PDB file of C-alpha atoms in Angstrom:
ATOM      1  CA  TYR K   1      11.569  15.600   4.465  1.00  0.00           C
ATOM      2  CA  THR K   2      12.819  16.166   7.967  1.00  0.00           C
ATOM      3  CA  GLN K   3      13.990  13.659  10.537  1.00  0.00           C
ATOM      4  CA  PHE K   4      14.932  13.815  14.212  1.00  0.00           C
ATOM      5  CA  GLY K   5      16.598  11.129  16.291  1.00  0.00           C
ATOM      6  CA  LYS K   6      17.714  11.010  19.907  1.00  0.00           C
ATOM      7  CA  LYS K   7      18.959   8.352  22.301  1.00  0.00           C
ATOM      8  CA  TRP K   8      18.669   8.398  26.101  1.00  0.00           C
ATOM      9  CA  GLY K   9      20.453   5.409  27.569  1.00  0.00           C
ATOM     10  CA  ALA K  10      18.493   2.320  26.503  1.00  0.00           C
ATOM     11  CA  PHE K  11      15.669   4.380  24.929  1.00  0.00           C
ATOM     12  CA  SER K  12      15.678   5.875  21.448  1.00  0.00           C
ATOM     13  CA  LEU K  13      13.376   8.023  19.359  1.00  0.00           C
ATOM     14  CA  LEU K  14      13.349   8.474  15.600  1.00  0.00           C
ATOM     15  CA  SER K  15      10.675  10.689  14.084  1.00  0.00           C
ATOM     16  CA  GLY K  16      10.179  12.030  10.611  1.00  0.00           C
ATOM     17  CA  LEU K  17       7.825  14.193   8.640  1.00  0.00           C
ATOM     18  CA  ARG K  18       7.596  14.562   4.893  1.00  0.00           C
ATOM     19  CA  TYR K  19       5.309  16.532   2.645  1.00  0.00           C
ATOM     20  CA  GLU K  20       4.285  15.225  -0.770  1.00  0.00           C
ATOM     21  CA  HIS K  21       2.403  17.092  -3.473  1.00  0.00           C
ATOM     22  CA  THR K  22       1.087  15.399  -6.613  1.00  0.00           C
ATOM     23  CA  SER K  23      -0.529  16.905  -9.686  1.00  0.00           C
ATOM     24  CA  LEU K  24      -2.246  14.666 -12.225  1.00  0.00           C
ATOM     25  CA  ALA K  25      -3.529  15.651 -15.653  1.00  0.00           C
ATOM     26  CA  VAL K  26      -5.653  13.216 -17.649  1.00  0.00           C
ATOM     27  CA  VAL K  27      -7.217  14.520 -20.857  1.00  0.00           C
ATOM     28  CA  GLN K  28      -9.246  12.410 -23.277  1.00  0.00           C
ATOM     29  CA  LYS K  29      -8.590  14.215 -26.573  1.00  0.00           C
ATOM     30  CA  THR K  30     -11.647  12.884 -28.428  1.00  0.00           C
ATOM     31  CA  THR K  31     -14.176  14.185 -25.869  1.00  0.00           C
ATOM     32  CA  ASN K  32     -12.158  16.931 -24.124  1.00  0.00           C
ATOM     33  CA  GLU K  33     -12.942  15.329 -20.769  1.00  0.00           C
ATOM     34  CA  ASP K  34     -10.287  15.980 -18.180  1.00  0.00           C
ATOM     35  CA  GLY K  35      -9.545  14.449 -14.843  1.00  0.00           C
ATOM     36  CA  ASN K  36      -7.095  16.984 -13.484  1.00  0.00           C
ATOM     37  CA  SER K  37      -6.465  16.689  -9.774  1.00  0.00           C
ATOM     38  CA  SER K  38      -3.934  17.926  -7.303  1.00  0.00           C
ATOM     39  CA  PHE K  39      -3.348  16.758  -3.753  1.00  0.00           C
ATOM     40  CA  GLY K  40      -0.784  17.203  -1.030  1.00  0.00           C
ATOM     41  CA  ASP K  41      -0.395  15.910   2.497  1.00  0.00           C
ATOM     42  CA  PHE K  42       1.973  15.337   5.393  1.00  0.00           C
ATOM     43  CA  PHE K  43       3.290  11.865   6.224  1.00  0.00           C
ATOM     44  CA  PRO K  44       4.657  11.383   9.745  1.00  0.00           C
ATOM     45  CA  THR K  45       6.672   8.459  11.093  1.00  0.00           C
ATOM     46  CA  LEU K  46       7.525   7.726  14.700  1.00  0.00           C
ATOM     47  CA  ASN K  47       9.697   4.909  16.069  1.00  0.00           C
ATOM     48  CA  LEU K  48      10.437   4.309  19.732  1.00  0.00           C
ATOM     49  CA  GLY K  49      13.114   1.797  20.685  1.00  0.00           C
ATOM     50  CA  ILE K  50      14.109   0.022  23.877  1.00  0.00           C
ATOM     51  CA  GLU K  51      17.482  -1.704  23.992  1.00  0.00           C
ATOM     52  CA  LEU K  52      17.095  -4.841  26.110  1.00  0.00           C
ATOM     53  CA  SER K  53      20.760  -5.777  25.690  1.00  0.00           C
ATOM     54  CA  GLU K  54      23.594  -5.196  23.224  1.00  0.00           C
ATOM     55  CA  THR K  55      22.048  -7.835  20.967  1.00  0.00           C
ATOM     56  CA  ALA K  56      18.275  -7.375  21.455  1.00  0.00           C
ATOM     57  CA  ASN K  57      15.781  -4.554  21.171  1.00  0.00           C
ATOM     58  CA  ILE K  58      12.087  -3.802  20.902  1.00  0.00           C
ATOM     59  CA  THR K  59      10.614  -1.105  18.675  1.00  0.00           C
ATOM     60  CA  ILE K  60       7.171   0.474  18.502  1.00  0.00           C
ATOM     61  CA  GLY K  61       6.328   2.356  15.340  1.00  0.00           C
ATOM     62  CA  TYR K  62       3.722   4.408  13.505  1.00  0.00           C
ATOM     63  CA  ASN K  63       3.679   5.530   9.858  1.00  0.00           C
ATOM     64  CA  ARG K  64       1.295   7.080   7.373  1.00  0.00           C
ATOM     65  CA  ARG K  65       1.451   6.086   3.696  1.00  0.00           C
ATOM     66  CA  ILE K  66      -0.166   7.005   0.416  1.00  0.00           C
ATOM     67  CA  SER K  67      -1.134   4.741  -2.462  1.00  0.00           C
ATOM     68  CA  ARG K  68      -1.632   6.680  -5.678  1.00  0.00           C
ATOM     69  CA  PRO K  69      -3.734   5.449  -8.589  1.00  0.00           C
ATOM     70  CA  ARG K  70      -1.700   3.950 -11.422  1.00  0.00           C
ATOM     71  CA  SER K  71      -1.994   5.332 -14.948  1.00  0.00           C
ATOM     72  CA  ARG K  72      -4.179   2.400 -16.076  1.00  0.00           C
ATOM     73  CA  GLU K  73      -6.632   3.185 -13.272  1.00  0.00           C
ATOM     74  CA  LEU K  74      -6.872   6.806 -14.462  1.00  0.00           C
ATOM     75  CA  ASN K  75      -6.995   6.153 -18.222  1.00  0.00           C
ATOM     76  CA  PRO K  76     -10.603   6.753 -19.408  1.00  0.00           C
ATOM     77  CA  PHE K  77     -10.208   4.660 -22.599  1.00  0.00           C
ATOM     78  CA  GLN K  78     -11.888   1.273 -22.677  1.00  0.00           C
ATOM     79  CA  SER K  79      -9.737  -1.836 -22.696  1.00  0.00           C
ATOM     80  CA  ARG K  80     -11.678  -4.857 -23.995  1.00  0.00           C
ATOM     81  CA  SER K  81     -10.953  -8.263 -22.550  1.00  0.00           C
ATOM     82  CA  SER K  82     -13.842  -9.940 -24.390  1.00  0.00           C
ATOM     83  CA  GLU K  83     -17.079  -9.143 -26.214  1.00  0.00           C
ATOM     84  CA  THR K  84     -18.925  -9.183 -22.915  1.00  0.00           C
ATOM     85  CA  SER K  85     -16.631  -7.134 -20.656  1.00  0.00           C
ATOM     86  CA  PHE K  86     -14.246  -4.211 -20.634  1.00  0.00           C
ATOM     87  CA  PHE K  87     -12.138  -2.220 -18.198  1.00  0.00           C
ATOM     88  CA  GLN K  88     -12.231   1.553 -18.130  1.00  0.00           C
ATOM     89  CA  GLY K  89     -10.106   3.755 -15.892  1.00  0.00           C
ATOM     90  CA  ASN K  90     -11.632   6.477 -13.747  1.00  0.00           C
ATOM     91  CA  PRO K  91      -9.840   9.851 -13.978  1.00  0.00           C
ATOM     92  CA  TYR K  92     -11.573  10.914 -10.742  1.00  0.00           C
ATOM     93  CA  VAL K  93     -10.259   8.110  -8.542  1.00  0.00           C
ATOM     94  CA  LYS K  94      -8.257   9.489  -5.601  1.00  0.00           C
ATOM     95  CA  PRO K  95      -5.245   8.167  -3.708  1.00  0.00           C
ATOM     96  CA  SER K  96      -5.836   6.121  -0.569  1.00  0.00           C
ATOM     97  CA  TYR K  97      -4.144   6.714   2.769  1.00  0.00           C
ATOM     98  CA  SER K  98      -3.138   4.160   5.374  1.00  0.00           C
ATOM     99  CA  ASN K  99      -1.997   4.405   8.976  1.00  0.00           C
ATOM    100  CA  GLY K 100       0.204   1.608  10.260  1.00  0.00           C
ATOM    101  CA  PHE K 101       1.301   0.536  13.737  1.00  0.00           C
ATOM    102  CA  ASP K 102       3.853  -2.150  14.568  1.00  0.00           C
ATOM    103  CA  ILE K 103       5.719  -3.705  17.468  1.00  0.00           C
ATOM    104  CA  GLY K 104       8.989  -5.380  16.569  1.00  0.00           C
ATOM    105  CA  TYR K 105      11.679  -7.494  18.198  1.00  0.00           C
ATOM    106  CA  LEU K 106      15.264  -7.833  16.936  1.00  0.00           C
ATOM    107  CA  LYS K 107      17.752 -10.407  18.231  1.00  0.00           C
ATOM    108  CA  GLN K 108      21.331 -10.781  17.004  1.00  0.00           C
ATOM    109  CA  LEU K 109      23.303 -13.940  17.666  1.00  0.00           C
ATOM    110  CA  LYS K 110      26.843 -14.678  16.457  1.00  0.00           C
ATOM    111  CA  LYS K 111      25.950 -15.431  12.826  1.00  0.00           C
ATOM    112  CA  ILE K 112      22.153 -15.181  12.917  1.00  0.00           C
ATOM    113  CA  THR K 113      19.863 -12.138  13.049  1.00  0.00           C
ATOM    114  CA  ILE K 114      16.157 -12.579  13.779  1.00  0.00           C
ATOM    115  CA  ASN K 115      13.690  -9.736  13.234  1.00  0.00           C
ATOM    116  CA  SER K 116       9.945 -10.115  13.865  1.00  0.00           C
ATOM    117  CA  SER K 117       6.965  -7.805  14.200  1.00  0.00           C
ATOM    118  CA  VAL K 118       3.225  -7.667  14.683  1.00  0.00           C
ATOM    119  CA  TYR K 119       1.462  -4.970  12.694  1.00  0.00           C
ATOM    120  CA  PHE K 120      -1.902  -3.357  12.038  1.00  0.00           C
ATOM    121  CA  ARG K 121      -2.644  -1.183   8.999  1.00  0.00           C
ATOM    122  CA  ARG K 122      -5.902   0.652   8.234  1.00  0.00           C
ATOM    123  CA  THR K 123      -6.493   2.041   4.739  1.00  0.00           C
ATOM    124  CA  GLU K 124      -9.269   4.549   4.189  1.00  0.00           C
ATOM    125  CA  LYS K 125     -11.103   4.516   0.850  1.00  0.00           C
ATOM    126  CA  PRO K 126      -8.766   2.081  -0.927  1.00  0.00           C
ATOM    127  CA  ILE K 127      -8.878   1.865  -4.700  1.00  0.00           C
ATOM    128  CA  SER K 128     -11.221  -1.041  -5.455  1.00  0.00           C
ATOM    129  CA  ARG K 129     -12.498  -2.435  -8.746  1.00  0.00           C
ATOM    130  CA  ILE K 130     -16.208  -2.854  -9.190  1.00  0.00           C
ATOM    131  CA  SER K 131     -18.259  -4.372 -12.013  1.00  0.00           C
ATOM    132  CA  VAL K 132     -21.595  -3.105 -13.321  1.00  0.00           C
ATOM    133  CA  LYS K 133     -23.903  -4.152 -16.138  1.00  0.00           C
ATOM    134  CA  THR K 134     -24.073  -1.603 -18.929  1.00  0.00           C
ATOM    135  CA  ARG K 135     -27.123  -1.009 -21.101  1.00  0.00           C
ATOM    136  CA  ASP K 136     -25.286  -2.670 -23.992  1.00  0.00           C
ATOM    137  CA  VAL K 137     -25.869  -6.308 -24.885  1.00  0.00           C
ATOM    138  CA  VAL K 138     -24.112  -8.641 -27.295  1.00  0.00           C
ATOM    139  CA  LYS K 139     -25.254 -11.918 -28.810  1.00  0.00           C
ATOM    140  CA  VAL K 140     -23.199 -14.942 -27.817  1.00  0.00           C
ATOM    141  CA  ASN K 141     -24.366 -18.280 -29.270  1.00  0.00           C
ATOM    142  CA  GLY K 142     -27.717 -16.689 -30.045  1.00  0.00           C
ATOM    143  CA  GLU K 143     -28.246 -15.459 -26.464  1.00  0.00           C
ATOM    144  CA  GLU K 144     -28.238 -11.768 -25.454  1.00  0.00           C
ATOM    145  CA  ILE K 145     -25.591 -11.166 -22.778  1.00  0.00           C
ATOM    146  CA  PRO K 146     -25.207  -7.821 -20.955  1.00  0.00           C
ATOM    147  CA  VAL K 147     -21.821  -6.140 -21.328  1.00  0.00           C
ATOM    148  CA  ILE K 148     -19.979  -5.738 -18.001  1.00  0.00           C
ATOM    149  CA  LYS K 149     -17.916  -2.626 -17.241  1.00  0.00           C
ATOM    150  CA  ARG K 150     -15.122  -2.925 -14.648  1.00  0.00           C
ATOM    151  CA  PHE K 151     -13.636   0.265 -13.209  1.00  0.00           C
ATOM    152  CA  PRO K 152     -11.816   1.583 -10.117  1.00  0.00           C
ATOM    153  CA  VAL K 153     -13.450   3.608  -7.334  1.00  0.00           C
ATOM    154  CA  ASN K 154     -12.535   4.657  -3.811  1.00  0.00           C
ATOM    155  CA  LEU K 155     -14.606   2.468  -1.573  1.00  0.00           C
ATOM    156  CA  GLY K 156     -14.850   1.622   2.124  1.00  0.00           C
ATOM    157  CA  ARG K 157     -11.987   0.722   4.404  1.00  0.00           C
ATOM    158  CA  THR K 158      -9.440  -2.104   4.641  1.00  0.00           C
ATOM    159  CA  ASP K 159      -7.857  -3.392   7.858  1.00  0.00           C
ATOM    160  CA  GLN K 160      -4.817  -5.631   7.805  1.00  0.00           C
ATOM    161  CA  LEU K 161      -3.409  -7.426  10.854  1.00  0.00           C
ATOM    162  CA  GLY K 162      -0.308  -9.536  10.514  1.00  0.00           C
ATOM    163  CA  ILE K 163       2.882 -11.109  11.756  1.00  0.00           C
ATOM    164  CA  GLU K 164       6.111 -10.697   9.841  1.00  0.00           C
ATOM    165  CA  ALA K 165       9.456 -12.337  10.494  1.00  0.00           C
ATOM    166  CA  ASN K 166      12.780 -12.598   8.754  1.00  0.00           C
ATOM    167  CA  SER K 167      16.150 -14.018   9.597  1.00  0.00           C
ATOM    168  CA  SER K 168      19.561 -13.943   8.047  1.00  0.00           C
ATOM    169  CA  VAL K 169      22.513 -16.253   8.494  1.00  0.00           C
ATOM    170  CA  ARG K 170      26.053 -15.059   7.710  1.00  0.00           C
ATOM    171  CA  TRP K 171      27.884 -18.211   6.626  1.00  0.00           C
ATOM    172  CA  SER K 172      31.051 -16.287   5.745  1.00  0.00           C
ATOM    173  CA  THR K 173      32.076 -12.833   4.535  1.00  0.00           C
ATOM    174  CA  LYS K 174      30.892 -13.787   1.034  1.00  0.00           C
ATOM    175  CA  TRP K 175      27.808 -15.926   1.787  1.00  0.00           C
ATOM    176  CA  GLN K 176      24.582 -15.017   3.517  1.00  0.00           C
ATOM    177  CA  SER K 177      21.096 -16.528   3.356  1.00  0.00           C
ATOM    178  CA  ASN K 178      17.748 -14.974   4.260  1.00  0.00           C
ATOM    179  CA  LEU K 179      14.398 -16.436   5.190  1.00  0.00           C
ATOM    180  CA  SER K 180      11.224 -14.387   5.630  1.00  0.00           C
ATOM    181  CA  PHE K 181       7.474 -14.796   5.899  1.00  0.00           C
ATOM    182  CA  ASN K 182       4.437 -12.603   6.315  1.00  0.00           C
ATOM    183  CA  LEU K 183       1.160 -13.996   7.632  1.00  0.00           C
ATOM    184  CA  PHE K 184      -1.771 -11.576   7.651  1.00  0.00           C
ATOM    185  CA  ARG K 185      -5.528 -11.229   7.615  1.00  0.00           C
ATOM    186  CA  ARG K 186      -7.186  -8.590   5.481  1.00  0.00           C
ATOM    187  CA  VAL K 187     -10.738  -7.419   6.211  1.00  0.00           C
ATOM    188  CA  GLU K 188     -12.514  -5.213   3.685  1.00  0.00           C
TER     189      GLU K 188
END
């Protein structure tokens, strides 16, 4: 990880770059199936700031993130939730990457700090769960019901647009309270 920061009067720049490498090994002992995978990538961040006054500033930012599959999503063993459905991990599911942009405003008063931002995040090929009918059927109350398999795959794209705000009040040196909210719309 490397980071660079510089300030020119009321303007500031903070940039960073990190490299991450991940190796995964999933082996199902009973069938000798493996889901070994290895991936690495660079993750930049960039933040530009404008100081409006000693107590207020605006920031514009960009970041790239990774969301790795969890072990349950990779585990190829079936996990039954009922006679008619089961979950099975997918050892070939890949991580998803997102690019985020935000514009923020920070205002400090005597005992109150207010921080708000508007953001947009696009995730390519997020890990999604899908359900399919298997060829298996079970009898429930004398009726044949198809067995449903649920499993994770990388699918499509997700866009998220939102507004986030938080504030803190310093009542004394020992007491502080915080209030925050995040309102967003997610489109898949």
